[in-house]
Amino acid sequence: MPETVINMVAFDIPYPANYGGSIDIFYKLKTLKEKGIAVILHCFEYNKSEQPELENYCKSVVYYPRNKGLKFLFSPLPYIVVTRKHQQLLKNLKANDFPILFEGLHSCAFLDAPELKNRKKIIRTHNIEHDYYSGLQKASKNLFTKTYYAFESRKLKRYEPVLQHANAILSISPNDFEYFLKRYENVEYLPAFHPFSELKIKAGKGTYFLYHGNLSVEENEMAVHFLIDQVFNRLEAQLIVAGKTPGKRLREKISKLPNVTLQSNPSEEEMNNLLQNAQACVLPTFQGTGLKLKLLTSLFSSRYVIANPTMVNNIGLEDLCEVANSAEEFIAAINKISSDEFTTEQIKERKQKLIEFTNDFNGDKLLKIIEEL
């Protein structure tokens, strides 16, 4: 039987898998390898160097420099697209006739290229990008970045109809699925791939609550400010804030709070320990697009999860979380579960409900989509 091969065009080098988008891509690569699919990975190099580890999961890996410079801000194409428009990528895609999986609208510069007109093309959407950038604009305090996000959001909305050139659109969340289904054909819901092959939850109870995320992202920083300004300043409960690259303002504020501790840039092992030993992950978000991988991470690794409706609405995981919206509701939820034991029965129940979010289940789903093309 001949080998099944696909091209995958990734907007970033997906290893180390240290934020949402790269986590989804990297664990998708691993799952495809386990399912017998050979991937020619095309990826853009700008924050990371070449990663030999990827060769363990790919037939081959091709790296492209990402274009930089102010001139690209004035392109009619979105900045995240035009800076990845590399002619060598088009030449390499033309050199074979395998299906192409484009990761994110970022990587779609050649989705509508005449040279690829008759190819089988799949696009994995990671967000409703113009909504995501509109949310970043609202969260930003810096005038330059606020202006950039506003222009980028408009350009992304104008550019999005390029998706009609795809044979299949794979949405990462039910909300995104509903949005794309109204506008395009052949839309499927495919949840995020992630590091968890099994639940790692400990029965019992913890002594602290946990917020985790990339703290250099303004949306996550806004969530932490909400928790410490409106929730934990009114509680004695301990909060640990863990994540990458916290800003100076956040570091200084947390240093003055007796019941809030910051864990900057924890290792994978440290992060796993924090998740497993917490009483609950506390996860407000103010950005409703995409699927928050931190929610899946929490449900696979931690005991209780307290999240707001924006985090959980229409994902199918609401009944596994304590849902709170206002600061008062977060406080009530924290008080309600602060001394509860998490039981082995609750672990079994969660395992059953997370089957459709496992990589094995969704790898089979992706395989079927590729084969049907």
PDB file of C-alpha atoms in Angstrom, residues 205-318:
ATOM      1  CA  LYS A 205      -7.667  18.562  47.372  1.00  0.00           C
ATOM      2  CA  GLY A 206      -5.123  21.329  46.894  1.00  0.00           C
ATOM      3  CA  THR A 207      -4.082  24.341  48.927  1.00  0.00           C
ATOM      4  CA  TYR A 208      -4.059  26.976  46.158  1.00  0.00           C
ATOM      5  CA  PHE A 209      -5.819  28.141  43.004  1.00  0.00           C
ATOM      6  CA  LEU A 210      -4.004  28.519  39.668  1.00  0.00           C
ATOM      7  CA  TYR A 211      -4.142  30.796  36.656  1.00  0.00           C
ATOM      8  CA  HIS A 212      -1.848  29.734  33.794  1.00  0.00           C
ATOM      9  CA  GLY A 213      -1.157  31.185  30.346  1.00  0.00           C
ATOM     10  CA  ASN A 214       1.314  33.122  28.231  1.00  0.00           C
ATOM     11  CA  LEU A 215       1.557  36.304  30.299  1.00  0.00           C
ATOM     12  CA  SER A 216       3.045  38.337  27.445  1.00  0.00           C
ATOM     13  CA  VAL A 217      -0.349  38.113  25.679  1.00  0.00           C
ATOM     14  CA  GLU A 218      -2.471  41.133  26.598  1.00  0.00           C
ATOM     15  CA  GLU A 219      -5.679  39.089  26.775  1.00  0.00           C
ATOM     16  CA  ASN A 220      -4.112  36.839  29.447  1.00  0.00           C
ATOM     17  CA  GLU A 221      -2.641  39.775  31.343  1.00  0.00           C
ATOM     18  CA  MET A 222      -6.108  41.362  31.407  1.00  0.00           C
ATOM     19  CA  ALA A 223      -7.510  38.126  32.890  1.00  0.00           C
ATOM     20  CA  VAL A 224      -4.882  38.148  35.661  1.00  0.00           C
ATOM     21  CA  HIS A 225      -5.600  41.810  36.509  1.00  0.00           C
ATOM     22  CA  PHE A 226      -9.298  40.930  36.793  1.00  0.00           C
ATOM     23  CA  LEU A 227      -8.515  38.061  39.190  1.00  0.00           C
ATOM     24  CA  ILE A 228      -6.176  40.018  41.448  1.00  0.00           C
ATOM     25  CA  ASP A 229      -8.044  43.353  41.381  1.00  0.00           C
ATOM     26  CA  GLN A 230     -11.601  42.061  41.745  1.00  0.00           C
ATOM     27  CA  VAL A 231     -11.505  38.502  43.101  1.00  0.00           C
ATOM     28  CA  PHE A 232      -8.465  37.469  45.168  1.00  0.00           C
ATOM     29  CA  ASN A 233      -8.099  40.893  46.801  1.00  0.00           C
ATOM     30  CA  ARG A 234     -11.351  39.966  48.594  1.00  0.00           C
ATOM     31  CA  LEU A 235     -10.275  36.437  49.563  1.00  0.00           C
ATOM     32  CA  GLU A 236      -7.723  34.749  51.795  1.00  0.00           C
ATOM     33  CA  ALA A 237      -7.344  31.897  49.283  1.00  0.00           C
ATOM     34  CA  GLN A 238      -3.923  31.600  47.640  1.00  0.00           C
ATOM     35  CA  LEU A 239      -3.557  32.229  43.901  1.00  0.00           C
ATOM     36  CA  ILE A 240      -0.526  31.177  41.860  1.00  0.00           C
ATOM     37  CA  VAL A 241      -0.125  32.913  38.494  1.00  0.00           C
ATOM     38  CA  ALA A 242       2.114  30.846  36.211  1.00  0.00           C
ATOM     39  CA  GLY A 243       3.271  31.539  32.681  1.00  0.00           C
ATOM     40  CA  LYS A 244       5.715  32.923  30.170  1.00  0.00           C
ATOM     41  CA  THR A 245       7.212  36.410  30.142  1.00  0.00           C
ATOM     42  CA  PRO A 246       5.133  38.445  32.609  1.00  0.00           C
ATOM     43  CA  GLY A 247       5.422  42.204  32.130  1.00  0.00           C
ATOM     44  CA  LYS A 248       6.938  44.607  34.661  1.00  0.00           C
ATOM     45  CA  ARG A 249       3.575  46.078  35.727  1.00  0.00           C
ATOM     46  CA  LEU A 250       2.179  42.624  36.494  1.00  0.00           C
ATOM     47  CA  ARG A 251       5.307  41.526  38.368  1.00  0.00           C
ATOM     48  CA  GLU A 252       5.283  44.643  40.533  1.00  0.00           C
ATOM     49  CA  LYS A 253       1.570  44.375  41.347  1.00  0.00           C
ATOM     50  CA  ILE A 254       1.798  40.688  42.327  1.00  0.00           C
ATOM     51  CA  SER A 255       4.873  41.315  44.527  1.00  0.00           C
ATOM     52  CA  LYS A 256       2.703  43.543  46.768  1.00  0.00           C
ATOM     53  CA  LEU A 257      -0.074  40.999  47.290  1.00  0.00           C
ATOM     54  CA  PRO A 258       0.164  38.628  50.283  1.00  0.00           C
ATOM     55  CA  ASN A 259      -1.984  35.835  48.803  1.00  0.00           C
ATOM     56  CA  VAL A 260      -0.796  35.947  45.144  1.00  0.00           C
ATOM     57  CA  THR A 261       2.450  34.362  43.913  1.00  0.00           C
ATOM     58  CA  LEU A 262       4.027  34.603  40.462  1.00  0.00           C
ATOM     59  CA  GLN A 263       5.804  31.657  38.808  1.00  0.00           C
ATOM     60  CA  SER A 264       7.614  33.077  35.762  1.00  0.00           C
ATOM     61  CA  ASN A 265       8.524  30.794  32.853  1.00  0.00           C
ATOM     62  CA  PRO A 266       7.944  27.473  34.636  1.00  0.00           C
ATOM     63  CA  SER A 267       9.460  24.353  33.085  1.00  0.00           C
ATOM     64  CA  GLU A 268       7.122  21.687  31.713  1.00  0.00           C
ATOM     65  CA  GLU A 269       7.657  19.604  34.861  1.00  0.00           C
ATOM     66  CA  GLU A 270       6.986  22.586  37.146  1.00  0.00           C
ATOM     67  CA  MET A 271       3.834  23.443  35.193  1.00  0.00           C
ATOM     68  CA  ASN A 272       2.550  19.871  35.419  1.00  0.00           C
ATOM     69  CA  ASN A 273       3.120  19.870  39.193  1.00  0.00           C
ATOM     70  CA  LEU A 274       1.309  23.179  39.573  1.00  0.00           C
ATOM     71  CA  LEU A 275      -1.660  21.863  37.584  1.00  0.00           C
ATOM     72  CA  GLN A 276      -1.897  18.546  39.413  1.00  0.00           C
ATOM     73  CA  ASN A 277      -1.616  19.982  42.912  1.00  0.00           C
ATOM     74  CA  ALA A 278      -3.977  22.960  42.518  1.00  0.00           C
ATOM     75  CA  GLN A 279      -7.444  22.851  44.016  1.00  0.00           C
ATOM     76  CA  ALA A 280      -8.764  24.506  40.864  1.00  0.00           C
ATOM     77  CA  CYS A 281      -7.685  26.381  37.746  1.00  0.00           C
ATOM     78  CA  VAL A 282      -9.361  29.779  37.602  1.00  0.00           C
ATOM     79  CA  LEU A 283      -9.802  30.781  33.962  1.00  0.00           C
ATOM     80  CA  PRO A 284     -11.578  33.972  32.971  1.00  0.00           C
ATOM     81  CA  THR A 285     -11.122  35.153  29.381  1.00  0.00           C
ATOM     82  CA  PHE A 286     -12.365  38.207  27.536  1.00  0.00           C
ATOM     83  CA  GLN A 287     -11.629  36.872  24.040  1.00  0.00           C
ATOM     84  CA  GLY A 288     -14.260  34.505  22.697  1.00  0.00           C
ATOM     85  CA  THR A 289     -12.696  33.154  19.479  1.00  0.00           C
ATOM     86  CA  GLY A 290     -10.933  29.832  19.074  1.00  0.00           C
ATOM     87  CA  LEU A 291     -10.698  27.112  21.710  1.00  0.00           C
ATOM     88  CA  LYS A 292      -8.585  27.943  24.715  1.00  0.00           C
ATOM     89  CA  LEU A 293      -6.010  25.180  25.033  1.00  0.00           C
ATOM     90  CA  LYS A 294      -5.549  26.190  28.660  1.00  0.00           C
ATOM     91  CA  LEU A 295      -9.081  24.888  29.257  1.00  0.00           C
ATOM     92  CA  LEU A 296      -8.232  21.428  27.849  1.00  0.00           C
ATOM     93  CA  THR A 297      -4.898  21.469  29.714  1.00  0.00           C
ATOM     94  CA  SER A 298      -6.750  22.186  32.954  1.00  0.00           C
ATOM     95  CA  LEU A 299      -9.412  19.525  32.417  1.00  0.00           C
ATOM     96  CA  PHE A 300      -6.854  16.811  31.612  1.00  0.00           C
ATOM     97  CA  SER A 301      -4.445  17.742  34.435  1.00  0.00           C
ATOM     98  CA  SER A 302      -6.174  19.567  37.265  1.00  0.00           C
ATOM     99  CA  ARG A 303      -9.032  19.035  39.695  1.00  0.00           C
ATOM    100  CA  TYR A 304     -11.747  21.670  39.525  1.00  0.00           C
ATOM    101  CA  VAL A 305     -11.977  24.313  36.796  1.00  0.00           C
ATOM    102  CA  ILE A 306     -13.701  27.663  37.293  1.00  0.00           C
ATOM    103  CA  ALA A 307     -14.253  29.486  33.990  1.00  0.00           C
ATOM    104  CA  ASN A 308     -16.429  32.258  32.633  1.00  0.00           C
ATOM    105  CA  PRO A 309     -19.045  31.735  29.878  1.00  0.00           C
ATOM    106  CA  THR A 310     -16.722  33.229  27.239  1.00  0.00           C
ATOM    107  CA  MET A 311     -14.228  30.438  27.965  1.00  0.00           C
ATOM    108  CA  VAL A 312     -16.683  27.518  27.848  1.00  0.00           C
ATOM    109  CA  ASN A 313     -19.797  28.513  25.904  1.00  0.00           C
ATOM    110  CA  ASN A 314     -20.867  26.018  23.253  1.00  0.00           C
ATOM    111  CA  ILE A 315     -17.744  23.833  23.542  1.00  0.00           C
ATOM    112  CA  GLY A 316     -19.471  20.843  25.120  1.00  0.00           C
ATOM    113  CA  LEU A 317     -17.345  21.041  28.273  1.00  0.00           C
ATOM    114  CA  GLU A 318     -19.469  23.431  30.302  1.00  0.00           C
TER     115      GLU A 318
END
